[in-house]
Short mmCIF file of C-alpha atoms and ligand atoms in Angstrom, two decimals:
data_model
loop_
_atom_site.label_atom_id
_atom_site.label_comp_id
_atom_site.label_asym_id
_atom_site.label_seq_id
_atom_site.Cartn_x
_atom_site.Cartn_y
_atom_site.Cartn_z
CA MET C 193 20.40 10.39 23.23
CA PHE C 194 23.21 8.19 23.35
CA GLU C 195 21.69 5.05 22.65
CA ASN C 196 22.05 5.75 18.88
CA VAL C 197 25.77 6.05 19.27
CA GLY C 198 26.54 2.99 18.03
CA GLU C 199 24.05 3.31 14.93
CA ILE C 200 25.58 6.80 14.03
CA VAL C 201 28.85 5.34 14.01
CA LEU C 202 27.94 2.55 11.77
CA LEU C 203 26.56 5.18 9.50
CA PHE C 204 29.74 6.96 9.59
CA TRP C 205 31.43 4.10 8.49
CA ARG C 206 28.93 3.16 5.83
CA THR C 207 29.19 6.53 4.39
CA LEU C 208 33.04 6.17 4.42
CA LEU C 209 32.74 2.90 2.38
CA ALA C 210 30.29 4.90 -0.04
CA LEU C 211 33.45 7.21 -0.52
CA PRO C 212 34.27 5.80 -3.76
CA GLN C 213 30.82 6.57 -5.10
CA ALA C 214 31.93 10.46 -4.45
CA TRP C 215 32.83 11.17 -7.94
CA ARG C 216 29.43 9.70 -9.32
CA GLN C 217 27.41 11.90 -7.22
CA ARG C 218 29.52 15.01 -7.66
CA GLN C 219 26.37 16.75 -9.21
CA LYS C 220 24.57 16.07 -6.30
CA VAL C 221 27.33 17.00 -3.88
CA PHE C 222 27.92 20.49 -5.63
CA GLU C 223 23.97 20.99 -5.56
CA GLN C 224 24.04 20.69 -1.70
CA PHE C 225 27.38 22.60 -1.56
CA PHE C 226 25.99 25.69 -2.96
CA GLU C 227 22.38 25.05 -1.22
CA ILE C 228 24.43 25.26 2.01
CA GLY C 229 26.48 28.20 0.79
CA ASN C 230 23.53 30.31 -0.40
CA ALA C 231 21.52 29.49 2.78
CA SER C 232 24.07 30.72 5.59
CA LEU C 233 26.50 33.11 3.95
CA LEU C 234 24.78 35.98 5.23
CA MET C 235 24.03 34.84 8.92
CA VAL C 236 27.52 33.71 8.76
CA CYS C 237 28.81 37.26 8.09
CA VAL C 238 26.45 38.97 10.63
CA LEU C 239 27.13 36.37 13.08
CA SER C 240 30.95 36.77 12.69
CA PHE C 241 31.16 40.08 12.70
CA PHE C 242 29.53 40.71 16.14
CA ILE C 243 31.22 38.07 17.60
CA GLY C 244 34.66 39.62 16.83
CA ALA C 245 32.98 42.59 17.96
CA VAL C 246 31.87 41.74 21.15
CA ILE C 247 35.27 39.74 22.11
CA ALA C 248 37.08 42.82 21.37
CA LEU C 249 34.66 44.69 23.57
CA GLN C 250 34.60 42.37 26.29
CA THR C 251 38.59 42.19 26.26
CA GLY C 252 40.25 44.84 25.07
CA PRO C 253 39.42 47.67 27.47
CA ILE C 254 40.85 45.18 30.49
CA LEU C 255 44.06 44.73 28.64
CA VAL C 256 44.40 48.55 27.41
CA GLU C 257 43.87 49.41 31.25
CA ARG C 258 47.04 47.24 31.92
CA SER C 259 48.98 48.37 29.10
CA LEU C 260 48.48 45.36 27.20
CA ALA C 261 47.14 47.28 24.34
CA SER C 262 49.17 45.44 21.71
CA ALA C 263 47.77 41.98 23.36
CA VAL C 264 44.43 42.86 22.05
CA GLY C 265 44.62 41.58 18.35
CA GLY C 266 46.38 38.55 19.42
CA VAL C 267 43.63 37.42 22.00
CA VAL C 268 40.75 38.33 19.58
CA GLY C 269 42.55 36.86 16.56
CA ILE C 270 43.21 33.58 18.60
CA ALA C 271 40.01 33.14 20.45
CA ILE C 272 38.10 33.68 17.11
CA ALA C 273 40.53 31.32 14.94
CA LYS C 274 40.61 28.69 17.39
CA GLU C 275 37.35 28.75 19.36
CA LEU C 276 34.57 31.06 18.44
CA ALA C 277 34.63 30.96 14.70
CA PRO C 278 34.65 27.21 14.31
CA VAL C 279 32.18 26.31 17.03
CA MET C 280 29.59 29.16 16.51
CA MET C 281 29.73 28.40 12.86
CA ALA C 282 29.34 24.67 13.46
CA ILE C 283 26.12 25.20 15.80
CA LEU C 284 24.70 27.86 13.24
CA ILE C 285 24.84 25.37 10.51
CA ALA C 286 23.57 22.63 12.85
CA GLY C 287 20.55 24.84 13.28
CA ARG C 288 20.28 26.05 9.71
CA ILE C 289 21.42 22.80 7.45
CA GLY C 290 21.48 19.75 10.15
CA SER C 291 17.50 20.42 10.76
CA ALA C 292 16.77 20.88 6.89
CA MET C 293 18.58 17.60 6.03
CA ALA C 294 16.93 15.72 8.94
CA ALA C 295 13.52 17.32 7.80
CA GLU C 296 13.85 16.27 4.23
CA ILE C 297 15.36 12.74 4.62
CA GLY C 298 12.92 12.28 7.62
CA SER C 299 9.83 13.09 5.08
CA MET C 300 11.33 11.17 2.36
CA ARG C 301 11.45 8.34 4.72
CA VAL C 302 7.99 8.65 6.10
CA TYR C 303 6.32 8.99 2.59
CA GLN C 304 8.02 6.02 1.58
CA GLU C 305 10.53 7.53 -0.93
CA ILE C 306 13.38 5.81 0.71
CA ASP C 307 11.88 2.63 0.12
CA ALA C 308 10.78 3.26 -3.14
CA LEU C 309 14.69 3.93 -3.83
CA ARG C 310 15.45 0.57 -2.38
CA THR C 311 13.01 -1.27 -4.47
CA MET C 312 14.99 0.31 -7.56
CA ASN C 313 18.37 -0.77 -5.87
CA ILE C 314 19.31 2.73 -5.27
CA ASN C 315 21.14 2.75 -1.97
CA PRO C 316 20.02 5.81 0.21
CA ILE C 317 23.83 6.20 1.69
CA HIS C 318 25.18 6.67 -1.56
CA TYR C 319 22.11 9.10 -3.00
CA LEU C 320 21.23 10.79 -0.09
CA VAL C 321 23.87 10.51 2.95
CA LEU C 322 27.22 10.63 1.10
CA PRO C 323 26.40 14.01 -0.95
CA ARG C 324 25.21 16.03 2.04
CA VAL C 325 28.08 14.72 4.18
CA LEU C 326 30.59 15.65 1.88
CA ALA C 327 28.85 18.76 0.47
CA ILE C 328 28.87 19.98 4.41
CA ALA C 329 32.53 18.71 5.29
CA LEU C 330 33.76 21.09 2.52
CA ALA C 331 31.53 23.93 2.93
CA LEU C 332 31.96 24.25 6.75
CA PRO C 333 35.50 24.66 6.95
CA LEU C 334 35.14 27.37 3.87
CA LEU C 335 32.61 29.14 5.91
CA VAL C 336 34.85 29.15 9.10
CA ILE C 337 37.80 30.60 7.16
CA PHE C 338 35.22 33.32 6.05
CA SER C 339 33.91 33.69 9.39
CA ILE C 340 37.52 34.17 10.74
CA LEU C 341 38.42 36.93 8.43
CA VAL C 342 35.14 38.39 9.26
CA GLY C 343 35.40 38.34 12.79
CA TRP C 344 38.74 39.76 12.86
CA PHE C 345 37.52 42.41 10.90
CA GLY C 346 34.66 42.95 13.41
CA GLY C 347 37.41 43.06 16.41
CA ALA C 348 39.43 45.64 14.58
CA VAL C 349 36.68 47.81 14.00
CA VAL C 350 35.52 47.85 17.75
CA ALA C 351 39.13 48.11 18.77
CA ASP C 352 39.56 51.29 16.34
CA VAL C 353 36.34 53.12 17.16
CA ASN C 354 36.10 52.25 20.99
CA GLN C 355 36.76 54.97 22.96
CA HIS C 356 38.52 52.73 25.80
CA MET C 357 40.83 51.39 23.53
CA GLU C 358 41.75 53.26 20.26
CA ILE C 359 43.83 50.92 18.79
CA PRO C 360 44.07 51.85 15.17
CA PHE C 361 42.50 49.41 12.58
CA LEU C 362 46.22 48.53 10.94
CA ALA C 363 47.67 48.46 14.35
CA PHE C 364 45.33 45.62 15.46
CA PHE C 365 46.02 43.40 12.51
CA SER C 366 49.69 43.73 12.97
CA ASP C 367 49.68 42.64 16.55
CA LEU C 368 47.18 39.76 15.56
CA LYS C 369 49.92 38.76 12.92
CA ASN C 370 52.39 38.85 15.56
CA ILE C 371 50.65 36.34 17.82
CA VAL C 372 48.37 34.23 15.37
CA GLU C 373 50.04 31.82 13.50
CA LEU C 374 48.78 29.84 10.35
CA LYS C 375 48.76 26.94 12.38
CA ASP C 376 46.10 28.35 14.76
CA VAL C 377 43.97 28.80 12.01
CA GLY C 378 44.38 25.35 10.40
CA ASN C 379 43.75 24.20 13.82
CA GLY C 380 40.51 25.59 13.93
CA VAL C 381 39.55 24.66 10.25
CA PHE C 382 40.38 21.11 11.30
CA LYS C 383 37.80 21.14 14.12
CA SER C 384 35.31 22.58 12.04
CA PHE C 385 35.96 19.95 9.37
CA CYS C 386 35.35 17.26 12.22
CA PHE C 387 32.06 18.97 13.33
CA ALA C 388 30.86 19.28 10.02
CA ILE C 389 31.17 15.17 9.78
CA ILE C 390 29.24 14.92 13.22
CA LEU C 391 26.61 17.11 12.24
CA GLY C 392 26.12 15.90 8.77
CA VAL C 393 26.22 12.33 10.10
CA VAL C 394 23.89 12.79 13.11
CA SER C 395 21.37 14.86 11.08
CA CYS C 396 21.13 12.28 8.16
CA HIS C 397 21.12 9.34 10.74
CA GLN C 398 18.05 11.27 12.71
CA GLY C 399 16.39 11.43 9.18
CA LEU C 400 16.83 8.01 8.56
CA THR C 401 15.36 6.60 11.50
CA THR C 402 12.01 8.89 11.31
CA ILE C 403 9.02 7.31 12.31
CA GLY C 404 5.51 8.38 12.53
CA GLY C 405 3.71 11.33 10.48
CA PRO C 406 4.53 14.94 10.42
CA ARG C 407 4.94 15.00 14.25
CA GLY C 408 7.83 12.05 13.91
CA ILE C 409 9.45 14.54 11.22
CA GLY C 410 9.23 17.34 14.09
CA ARG C 411 10.62 15.14 16.34
CA SER C 412 13.58 14.26 14.48
CA VAL C 413 14.36 17.86 13.26
CA THR C 414 14.69 18.41 17.03
CA LYS C 415 16.97 15.86 18.19
CA ALA C 416 19.25 16.47 15.17
CA VAL C 417 19.94 19.83 16.22
CA VAL C 418 19.99 19.06 19.85
CA ASN C 419 22.19 16.24 19.49
CA SER C 420 24.53 17.64 16.86
CA ILE C 421 25.22 20.85 19.19
CA VAL C 422 26.11 18.24 22.03
CA LEU C 423 28.35 16.08 20.40
CA ILE C 424 30.02 19.21 18.66
CA VAL C 425 30.71 20.66 22.01
CA ILE C 426 31.68 17.46 23.50
CA PHE C 427 33.87 17.07 20.45
CA ASP C 428 35.11 20.39 20.73
CA TYR C 429 36.61 19.79 24.12
CA ILE C 430 38.29 16.31 23.29
CA LEU C 431 39.93 17.98 19.97
CA THR C 432 41.09 20.75 21.69
CA ARG C 433 42.75 18.68 24.26
CA PHE C 434 44.20 16.42 21.73
CA LEU C 435 45.41 19.42 19.32
CA LEU C 436 46.87 21.28 22.13
CA LYS C 437 50.02 19.28 22.59
CA MET V 84 14.38 -1.29 -26.57
CA ASN V 85 11.24 -2.90 -27.26
CA GLY V 86 12.75 -5.52 -29.24
CA ALA V 87 14.36 -6.71 -25.87
CA ASN V 88 10.92 -6.05 -24.15
CA ASN V 89 9.64 -9.27 -26.17
CA GLN V 90 12.44 -11.64 -24.61
CA ILE V 91 11.77 -10.94 -20.93
CA SER V 92 9.06 -13.33 -19.49
CA GLY V 93 7.86 -13.44 -16.15
CA VAL V 94 9.06 -15.14 -12.84
CA SER V 95 7.14 -17.28 -10.70
CA LEU V 96 6.53 -16.48 -7.13
CA VAL V 97 6.37 -19.09 -4.09
CA VAL V 98 5.87 -18.23 -0.57
CA ARG V 99 5.69 -20.66 2.30
CA GLY V 100 4.81 -20.12 5.83
CA LEU V 101 5.36 -16.48 5.85
CA HIS V 102 4.78 -14.99 9.33
CA LYS V 103 5.39 -11.34 10.64
CA SER V 104 4.81 -9.45 13.77
CA PHE V 105 5.04 -5.64 14.47
CA GLY V 106 5.85 -5.59 18.14
CA GLY V 107 3.57 -8.56 19.44
CA GLN V 108 0.60 -7.90 16.68
CA LYS V 109 0.60 -10.45 14.13
CA VAL V 110 -0.02 -9.28 10.90
CA LEU V 111 0.79 -12.10 8.81
CA ASN V 112 0.20 -15.50 9.98
CA GLY V 113 1.63 -18.05 7.72
CA ILE V 114 0.77 -17.20 4.38
CA ASP V 115 1.12 -19.47 1.44
CA LEU V 116 1.04 -18.65 -2.27
CA ASP V 117 2.07 -20.25 -5.72
CA VAL V 118 2.02 -17.55 -8.57
CA ARG V 119 2.80 -18.84 -12.06
CA PRO V 120 4.99 -16.97 -14.42
CA GLY V 121 3.36 -14.13 -16.52
CA GLU V 122 0.16 -14.73 -14.36
CA ILE V 123 -1.79 -11.65 -13.20
CA PHE V 124 -2.78 -12.60 -9.46
CA VAL V 125 -4.82 -10.67 -7.65
CA ILE V 126 -5.09 -10.29 -3.65
CA MET V 127 -7.87 -8.93 -2.24
CA GLY V 128 -8.71 -8.45 1.46
CA PRO V 129 -9.93 -6.16 4.03
CA SER V 130 -8.23 -2.91 5.15
CA GLY V 131 -5.27 -3.86 7.55
CA SER V 132 -5.22 -7.44 7.03
CA GLY V 133 -1.79 -7.13 5.65
CA LYS V 134 -1.52 -6.79 2.05
CA SER V 135 1.01 -4.26 1.71
CA VAL V 136 3.12 -5.60 4.25
CA LEU V 137 3.39 -8.88 2.19
CA LEU V 138 3.91 -6.72 -0.98
CA LYS V 139 6.92 -5.65 1.39
CA HIS V 140 8.34 -8.72 2.25
CA LEU V 141 8.01 -9.91 -1.67
CA ILE V 142 10.28 -7.02 -2.65
CA GLY V 143 12.71 -6.99 0.37
CA LEU V 144 11.82 -4.09 2.18
CA GLU V 145 10.92 -6.14 5.05
CA GLU V 146 12.44 -9.49 6.57
CA PRO V 147 10.02 -12.16 7.60
CA ASP V 148 10.06 -13.67 11.18
CA ALA V 149 9.49 -17.11 9.57
CA GLY V 150 8.89 -18.59 6.46
CA GLU V 151 10.43 -18.34 2.74
CA ILE V 152 9.92 -16.36 -0.58
CA LEU V 153 11.05 -18.16 -3.85
CA ILE V 154 11.65 -16.43 -7.09
CA ASN V 155 11.63 -18.85 -9.85
CA GLY V 156 12.70 -21.34 -7.20
CA GLU V 157 15.21 -19.53 -5.85
CA SER V 158 15.38 -18.11 -2.12
CA ILE V 159 15.61 -14.34 -2.21
CA SER V 160 16.80 -14.34 1.49
CA THR V 161 20.50 -14.04 -0.10
CA PRO V 162 21.25 -10.43 -1.85
CA GLU V 163 22.70 -12.10 -5.12
CA ILE V 164 19.46 -13.90 -5.73
CA ALA V 165 17.41 -10.82 -4.85
CA ALA V 166 19.33 -8.66 -7.37
CA LYS V 167 19.13 -11.12 -10.24
CA TYR V 168 15.60 -10.43 -10.80
CA ARG V 169 13.99 -7.24 -11.54
CA MET V 170 11.05 -6.45 -9.44
CA ALA V 171 9.13 -3.49 -9.11
CA LEU V 172 6.15 -2.50 -6.78
CA VAL V 173 3.78 0.45 -7.38
CA PHE V 174 3.41 1.91 -3.57
CA GLN V 175 0.02 2.37 -2.46
CA SER V 176 0.88 6.15 -2.07
CA GLY V 177 2.88 6.33 -5.65
CA ALA V 178 5.84 7.35 -3.40
CA LEU V 179 7.31 9.41 -5.77
CA LEU V 180 10.22 11.65 -4.77
CA ASN V 181 8.81 14.83 -4.57
CA SER V 182 12.14 16.90 -4.98
CA LEU V 183 12.35 15.57 -8.54
CA THR V 184 10.21 16.12 -11.65
CA VAL V 185 7.98 13.65 -13.22
CA GLY V 186 10.24 12.93 -15.73
CA GLU V 187 13.25 12.53 -13.53
CA ASN V 188 11.42 10.27 -10.98
CA VAL V 189 10.57 7.88 -14.12
CA GLY V 190 14.17 7.89 -15.32
CA LEU V 191 15.69 7.90 -11.65
CA TYR V 192 16.43 3.97 -12.24
CA LEU V 193 18.45 4.37 -15.68
CA THR V 194 20.05 7.48 -14.45
CA GLU V 195 21.27 6.15 -10.88
CA HIS V 196 22.54 3.04 -12.48
CA ARG V 197 23.94 4.49 -15.66
CA LEU V 198 22.26 2.51 -17.87
CA LYS V 199 21.89 4.85 -20.87
CA THR V 200 22.72 7.88 -22.03
CA PRO V 201 20.54 11.37 -21.20
CA ALA V 202 19.29 11.27 -24.49
CA GLU V 203 18.30 7.39 -24.53
CA ILE V 204 16.83 8.30 -20.95
CA GLU V 205 14.54 11.35 -22.21
CA LYS V 206 13.31 9.12 -25.02
CA ILE V 207 12.37 6.24 -22.77
CA VAL V 208 10.80 8.33 -20.10
CA ALA V 209 8.50 10.11 -22.59
CA GLU V 210 7.65 6.54 -23.95
CA LYS V 211 6.51 5.39 -20.53
CA LEU V 212 4.90 8.36 -19.47
CA ASP V 213 2.77 8.27 -23.00
CA ASP V 214 1.87 4.43 -21.99
CA VAL V 215 0.39 5.84 -19.34
CA GLY V 216 -1.38 8.58 -20.19
CA LEU V 217 0.87 11.57 -19.20
CA LYS V 218 3.04 12.56 -21.58
CA ASP V 219 2.67 16.24 -21.13
CA ALA V 220 3.46 15.86 -17.12
CA VAL V 221 7.32 15.30 -17.89
CA ASN V 222 8.40 18.72 -16.27
CA LYS V 223 5.62 19.04 -13.69
CA MET V 224 6.63 18.28 -9.89
CA PRO V 225 4.75 15.46 -8.22
CA SER V 226 2.94 18.05 -6.04
CA GLU V 227 1.41 19.36 -9.03
CA LEU V 228 -0.22 15.98 -9.51
CA SER V 229 -3.54 14.50 -8.49
CA GLY V 230 -3.49 11.04 -6.54
CA GLY V 231 -4.57 9.33 -9.69
CA MET V 232 -1.76 10.83 -11.82
CA LYS V 233 0.74 9.91 -9.26
CA LYS V 234 -0.02 6.71 -9.17
CA ARG V 235 0.46 6.50 -13.16
CA VAL V 236 3.54 8.04 -12.79
CA ALA V 237 4.66 5.55 -10.31
CA ILE V 238 3.50 2.82 -12.75
CA ALA V 239 5.73 4.79 -15.22
CA ARG V 240 8.60 4.55 -13.00
CA ALA V 241 7.96 0.64 -12.46
CA LEU V 242 7.66 -0.17 -16.06
CA VAL V 243 11.19 1.71 -16.58
CA ILE V 244 13.00 -1.14 -14.82
CA GLU V 245 11.56 -3.72 -17.06
CA PRO V 246 10.34 -5.59 -14.30
CA GLN V 247 9.98 -9.56 -14.62
CA MET V 248 7.34 -9.20 -11.97
CA ILE V 249 5.25 -5.80 -11.25
CA LEU V 250 3.45 -5.76 -7.57
CA TYR V 251 0.73 -3.14 -7.82
CA ASP V 252 -0.46 -2.19 -4.16
CA GLU V 253 -3.96 -0.68 -4.81
CA PRO V 254 -3.66 0.60 -8.30
CA THR V 255 -6.68 2.01 -8.73
CA SER V 256 -7.68 3.30 -5.27
CA GLU V 257 -7.50 7.26 -6.30
CA LEU V 258 -8.73 6.73 -9.87
CA ASP V 259 -11.66 7.58 -11.41
CA PRO V 260 -13.63 4.57 -13.33
CA LEU V 261 -12.28 5.81 -16.84
CA SER V 262 -8.75 5.78 -15.36
CA SER V 263 -9.14 2.59 -13.51
CA VAL V 264 -10.15 0.98 -16.67
CA VAL V 265 -6.86 2.37 -18.21
CA ILE V 266 -4.68 0.99 -15.72
CA GLY V 267 -6.50 -2.28 -15.65
CA ASN V 268 -5.91 -2.59 -19.33
CA GLU V 269 -2.27 -1.55 -19.07
CA ILE V 270 -2.01 -4.15 -16.82
CA LEU V 271 -3.30 -6.61 -19.17
CA GLU V 272 -1.52 -5.28 -21.96
CA LEU V 273 1.62 -5.59 -20.00
CA LYS V 274 0.93 -9.33 -19.63
CA ARG V 275 0.36 -10.05 -23.40
CA ARG V 276 3.20 -7.84 -24.54
CA ILE V 277 5.94 -8.80 -22.10
CA HIS V 278 4.59 -11.62 -20.05
CA VAL V 279 5.32 -9.85 -16.93
CA THR V 280 3.97 -11.56 -13.77
CA SER V 281 1.74 -9.53 -12.21
CA LEU V 282 0.77 -9.47 -8.39
CA VAL V 283 -2.04 -6.60 -8.05
CA VAL V 284 -3.23 -5.78 -4.35
CA SER V 285 -6.92 -4.43 -4.73
CA HIS V 286 -10.25 -4.13 -3.05
CA ASP V 287 -11.37 -2.88 -6.14
CA ARG V 288 -13.89 -5.99 -7.17
CA ASP V 289 -14.32 -4.58 -10.65
CA LEU V 290 -10.44 -4.62 -11.31
CA ALA V 291 -10.03 -7.98 -9.64
CA PHE V 292 -12.60 -9.74 -11.66
CA GLY V 293 -11.62 -7.71 -14.72
CA VAL V 294 -8.11 -8.65 -15.00
CA ALA V 295 -7.34 -11.53 -12.75
CA ASP V 296 -6.39 -14.83 -13.81
CA ARG V 297 -6.48 -15.75 -10.37
CA ILE V 298 -7.48 -14.42 -6.89
CA ALA V 299 -6.74 -14.79 -3.49
CA VAL V 300 -8.43 -13.56 -0.57
CA ILE V 301 -6.66 -12.80 2.53
CA ALA V 302 -7.77 -11.89 6.08
CA ASP V 303 -6.43 -11.69 9.54
CA GLY V 304 -2.74 -12.45 7.82
CA LYS V 305 -3.98 -15.64 6.08
CA ILE V 306 -5.03 -16.83 2.81
CA LEU V 307 -8.45 -18.01 2.96
CA THR V 308 -9.03 -19.24 -0.96
CA VAL V 309 -7.20 -19.06 -4.13
CA GLY V 310 -8.64 -19.68 -7.44
CA THR V 311 -9.99 -18.58 -10.57
CA PRO V 312 -12.35 -15.53 -10.43
CA ASP V 313 -15.58 -17.86 -10.77
CA ALA V 314 -14.51 -20.08 -8.12
CA VAL V 315 -13.58 -17.65 -5.60
CA LYS V 316 -16.94 -15.78 -6.17
CA ASN V 317 -18.72 -19.26 -5.43
CA PHE V 318 -16.54 -20.03 -2.63
CA PRO V 319 -18.73 -20.83 0.43
CA ASP V 320 -16.80 -19.52 3.35
CA PRO V 321 -18.69 -16.35 4.73
CA ARG V 322 -15.71 -13.98 5.26
CA VAL V 323 -14.84 -14.51 1.50
CA HIS V 324 -18.34 -14.38 0.31
CA ASP V 325 -19.59 -11.12 2.35
CA PHE V 326 -16.26 -9.50 1.13
CA LEU V 327 -16.84 -10.35 -2.45
CA HIS V 328 -20.57 -9.72 -2.60
CA ALA V 329 -21.22 -6.76 -0.19
CA ASP V 330 -24.12 -4.48 -1.27
CA PHE V 331 -25.98 -1.31 -0.24
CA ALA V 332 -28.88 -2.07 1.30
CA ARG V 333 -31.00 -0.13 -0.96
CA PRO V 334 -34.31 -1.49 -2.23
CA LYS V 335 -34.17 -2.95 -5.52
N1 ATP P 614 6.11 -0.81 9.93
C1 ATP P 614 5.10 -1.16 10.91
N2 ATP P 614 5.07 -1.30 11.93
C2 ATP P 614 4.00 -1.73 12.79
N3 ATP P 614 3.02 -1.91 12.23
C3 ATP P 614 2.78 -2.20 11.07
C4 ATP P 614 3.66 -1.52 10.17
N4 ATP P 614 3.28 -1.72 8.78
C5 ATP P 614 2.06 -2.58 8.85
N5 ATP P 614 1.98 -2.61 10.27
C6 ATP P 614 0.71 -3.17 10.75
O1 ATP P 614 0.31 -4.14 9.96
C7 ATP P 614 -1.21 -4.17 9.72
C8 ATP P 614 -1.21 -4.44 8.46
O2 ATP P 614 -1.00 -3.30 7.41
P1 ATP P 614 -1.05 -3.15 6.23
O3 ATP P 614 -0.44 -1.85 5.51
O4 ATP P 614 -0.26 -4.49 5.39
O5 ATP P 614 -2.68 -3.31 5.76
P2 ATP P 614 -3.10 -3.56 4.21
O6 ATP P 614 -3.98 -4.67 4.37
O7 ATP P 614 -2.58 -3.08 3.01
O8 ATP P 614 -4.40 -2.32 4.39
P3 ATP P 614 -5.14 -1.33 3.56
O9 ATP P 614 -6.18 -2.07 2.50
O10 ATP P 614 -5.57 -0.42 4.02
O11 ATP P 614 -4.06 -0.61 2.62
C9 ATP P 614 -1.81 -2.84 10.46
O12 ATP P 614 -2.71 -3.26 11.38
C10 ATP P 614 -0.66 -2.14 10.57
O13 ATP P 614 -0.89 -1.00 11.63
MG1 MG P 615 -2.15 -1.20 2.01
#
């Protein structure tokens, strides 16, 4: 998968150079943006709630046993804001939106629609890649903010109702507020912005380099998702290391 | 708009020693061509002889391994020259954007380059669709069209560019005889009205002999002969002769 890193970086660079076109393409950015929201909001909601719930379930009883009940809110809050929401949402969106991007651009490539654009002097990077990468770079951080809030809520509900914890709903949040800072949330949101760019560029690159017929499109979709996820996890470590200091 | 059309005149095309291989397979093996401004030039040849690949080189979708392509005497290997001339390719498959309506497809060039206001674009689109007999299809999606209709939309989309040269890849391959004649007449009409240079790739003998000023026959990546329809018809090379005169073995 790494033989294409050079091409992917090049596509990223070309997309950056195309940024002045962003205003012109705003219509397409908005279309993509709402499509992403539409396609993923419900899933984000369900997934985030249960992630928060399960983290509270896994960590809460151990902390309560050691009379650290007041740390539960903080542990769950930090884990979700800094790590779980950005990474899980990026993976979810890679599966839901990255795959769709690779499939759509891949079929445009295979059925010569991209050649047709080029004969009309329409740059496929301006027309196809830029709006998608921008839309996802806007949408994913927003989805992650939403996911963090829903995840906290899920954690609080479980901490309240679970008989091994029984931390009142509001106490959970005031504990959380004592430990989690705005900076921590910003940290997670920033990571998700980077992940969004990675998965947007990787998926578009995979689409643009599709060869062969329907089978080639299928291969591209799989590669787009798998490569995005691997790169997201690697960059998660690098970014976390860099943001930690 | 139509007033301006009359000013447009076709460009000349010269191809010299064009070579192209795909992974060891020689597809174009030294193509030489001279197409005069405003003429209808038909390229015929068997399937797989490299006709579509040749057209892609002419419009800049493929880079030649060797050889050069000159438009009005200027090499198109530099982007500035390539951008100076308006050329359009009508793809063999149509290559309409499936996510856009027919109208949006036809108007795409104008919309993306912001050349006209939306109202003007709508008017031009209606006009060009009317030219190809598809006035009512403007709001349809490409997936709702037949193969022949797609091809006609692709021609309308090419016309919007107001090209100085139109390249047609098998314009009649999926059309019934009546529509084929409509397309053939449209090609003739464009020559008459805007003096556009037309390069038509086809193995439709009726179309070729019906519209061509000159015909070239290509096989195995080489031009076998170029000439007027009559000259080509009587060319002695058996490959050319067989291709142009192939007939069914039904007893007469
Ligand atoms: N991008 C490509 N990669 C590899 N081989 C290619 C590519 N494009 C075309 N070819 C090969 O080049 C040869 C000529 O193809 P081309 O499409 O030009 O044929 P054609 O003359 O247009 O045939 P038809 O009349 O069936 O359309 C074929 O053998 C094809 O396999
Ligand atoms: Mg062909």
